[in-house]
Short mmCIF file of C-alpha atoms in Angstrom, two decimals:
data_model
loop_
_atom_site.label_atom_id
_atom_site.label_comp_id
_atom_site.label_asym_id
_atom_site.label_seq_id
_atom_site.Cartn_x
_atom_site.Cartn_y
_atom_site.Cartn_z
CA MET D 1 10.46 -16.45 36.82
CA LYS D 2 10.14 -15.65 33.10
CA SER D 3 12.11 -12.43 33.53
CA VAL D 4 14.96 -14.31 35.24
CA ALA D 5 15.10 -16.78 32.34
CA ILE D 6 15.08 -13.94 29.79
CA VAL D 7 17.90 -12.14 31.61
CA ALA D 8 19.89 -15.39 31.77
CA LEU D 9 19.42 -15.95 28.03
CA LEU D 10 20.45 -12.39 27.22
CA ALA D 11 23.54 -12.70 29.42
CA ALA D 12 24.48 -16.00 27.76
CA GLY D 13 24.07 -14.43 24.33
CA LEU D 14 26.23 -11.49 25.32
CA LEU D 15 28.94 -13.81 26.64
CA CYS D 16 28.90 -15.82 23.40
CA ALA D 17 29.14 -12.66 21.30
CA THR D 18 32.00 -11.37 23.45
CA ALA D 19 33.84 -14.69 23.21
CA ALA D 20 33.46 -14.71 19.42
CA THR D 21 34.83 -11.19 19.18
CA ALA D 22 37.68 -11.97 21.55
CA ALA D 23 38.71 -14.87 19.29
CA ASP D 24 39.25 -12.60 16.27
CA THR D 25 42.92 -12.35 15.36
CA PRO D 26 44.67 -11.35 12.15
CA GLN D 27 45.43 -15.05 11.61
CA THR D 28 41.82 -16.18 12.05
CA LEU D 29 40.46 -13.41 9.83
CA GLN D 30 42.99 -14.21 7.11
CA ALA D 31 42.12 -17.92 7.35
CA ALA D 32 38.38 -17.19 7.22
CA TYR D 33 38.74 -15.03 4.10
CA ALA D 34 41.01 -17.64 2.50
CA ALA D 35 38.39 -20.33 3.18
CA GLN D 36 35.69 -18.12 1.65
CA ALA D 37 37.89 -17.67 -1.43
CA GLY D 38 37.70 -21.39 -2.12
CA ALA D 39 39.38 -24.73 -1.67
CA GLY D 40 43.11 -24.60 -2.22
CA PHE D 41 43.34 -20.81 -1.99
CA ALA D 42 46.53 -19.65 -0.26
CA ALA D 43 46.82 -16.02 0.78
CA SER D 44 49.78 -14.20 -0.73
CA ALA D 45 51.55 -11.27 0.91
CA GLU D 46 52.95 -10.30 -2.50
CA ARG D 47 49.47 -10.13 -4.07
CA GLY D 48 48.34 -8.17 -1.01
CA ARG D 49 51.19 -5.69 -1.46
CA ALA D 50 50.34 -5.31 -5.14
CA LEU D 51 46.68 -4.55 -4.37
CA PHE D 52 47.57 -2.20 -1.49
CA THR D 53 50.03 -0.14 -3.55
CA LYS D 54 48.29 -0.22 -6.95
CA ARG D 55 46.87 3.04 -8.30
CA HIS D 56 43.36 1.92 -9.21
CA GLY D 57 42.33 5.19 -10.82
CA VAL D 58 38.72 5.10 -9.61
CA SER D 59 39.05 8.33 -7.65
CA ALA D 60 41.41 11.24 -8.16
CA ASP D 61 41.36 11.92 -4.40
CA LEU D 62 41.81 8.29 -3.35
CA PRO D 63 43.77 6.55 -6.15
CA ALA D 64 45.40 3.88 -3.92
CA CYS D 65 45.32 2.56 -0.37
CA THR D 66 48.67 4.27 0.13
CA GLN D 67 47.08 7.67 -0.44
CA CYS D 68 45.78 7.57 3.13
CA HIS D 69 47.71 4.70 4.70
CA SER D 70 51.16 5.80 3.39
CA ASN D 71 53.72 3.74 1.52
CA ASP D 72 54.92 2.35 4.85
CA PRO D 73 52.07 0.44 6.54
CA SER D 74 54.03 0.40 9.80
CA ALA D 75 53.71 4.20 9.94
CA ALA D 76 50.60 6.20 10.76
CA GLY D 77 48.64 7.59 7.86
CA LYS D 78 46.29 10.49 7.33
CA HIS D 79 43.00 10.48 5.44
CA ALA D 80 43.51 12.38 2.18
CA ILE D 81 40.15 14.17 2.39
CA THR D 82 39.32 14.55 6.09
CA GLY D 83 42.87 14.80 7.44
CA LYS D 84 41.97 12.31 10.19
CA LEU D 85 44.93 10.39 11.64
CA ILE D 86 44.93 6.68 10.76
CA GLU D 87 46.79 4.24 13.00
CA PRO D 88 49.38 2.00 11.27
CA MET D 89 48.00 -0.85 9.19
CA ALA D 90 50.88 -3.29 9.80
CA VAL D 91 50.02 -5.75 12.55
CA ARG D 92 53.52 -5.52 14.08
CA ALA D 93 53.10 -1.75 14.50
CA ASN D 94 49.46 -1.92 15.57
CA PRO D 95 48.61 -5.19 17.37
CA GLN D 96 44.90 -4.22 17.49
CA ARG D 97 44.65 -4.27 13.69
CA PHE D 98 42.34 -7.04 12.39
CA THR D 99 41.17 -8.15 15.86
CA ASP D 100 37.50 -7.33 15.23
CA ALA D 101 35.90 -9.11 12.27
CA ALA D 102 32.93 -6.76 11.99
CA LYS D 103 35.11 -3.66 12.09
CA SER D 104 37.56 -5.13 9.57
CA GLU D 105 34.75 -6.05 7.21
CA LYS D 106 33.22 -2.57 7.53
CA TRP D 107 36.49 -0.88 6.55
CA PHE D 108 37.27 -3.35 3.76
CA ARG D 109 33.80 -2.73 2.29
CA ARG D 110 34.05 1.05 2.53
CA ASN D 111 37.65 1.43 1.41
CA CYS D 112 37.49 -1.11 -1.41
CA ARG D 113 34.45 0.64 -2.86
CA GLU D 114 36.14 4.05 -2.65
CA VAL D 115 39.59 3.02 -3.89
CA VAL D 116 39.13 -0.13 -6.00
CA GLY D 117 35.65 0.80 -7.22
CA ARG D 118 34.01 -2.41 -5.98
CA GLU D 119 33.97 -4.66 -2.97
CA CYS D 120 37.16 -6.65 -2.60
CA THR D 121 36.92 -10.42 -2.93
CA ALA D 122 37.53 -12.69 0.03
CA GLY D 123 40.83 -13.69 -1.58
CA GLU D 124 41.93 -10.08 -1.93
CA LYS D 125 41.10 -9.44 1.73
CA ALA D 126 43.12 -12.51 2.77
CA ASP D 127 46.03 -11.30 0.62
CA VAL D 128 45.99 -7.79 2.12
CA ILE D 129 45.93 -9.20 5.66
CA ALA D 130 48.81 -11.54 4.73
CA TYR D 131 50.80 -8.52 3.50
CA LEU D 132 50.05 -6.48 6.61
CA ARG D 133 50.89 -9.43 8.87
CA ALA D 134 54.17 -10.13 7.07
CA GLY D 135 55.78 -7.05 8.48
CA ALA D 136 54.80 -4.80 5.57
#
């Protein structure tokens, strides 16, 4: 009887985790980051574009997001070091973009450290998503 209860609890936990993941959308991620940024914060596509295209100068190989993601976020990119193909960043060109909070956070953390030289703030993440949702 205990094993049946344990299996039921595990299944319920898996369903909850799946439902939470299924609810991730670019809109909900942008809203969550904006809320983390503080009361009254409004994400700005223009600030997102500025961050995305700025040459941060931290790395000669990866000076800006556009080094790998291209100047046109609706086009595919290519990693400057590995040569790996990168699907378009713009949500209209890649509807799967920003539909997994954990994956989005992983890539923000990694790419911000490499390109910006630090982790991006919640506000910066909201701004970048706003830019990439706006049709970039």
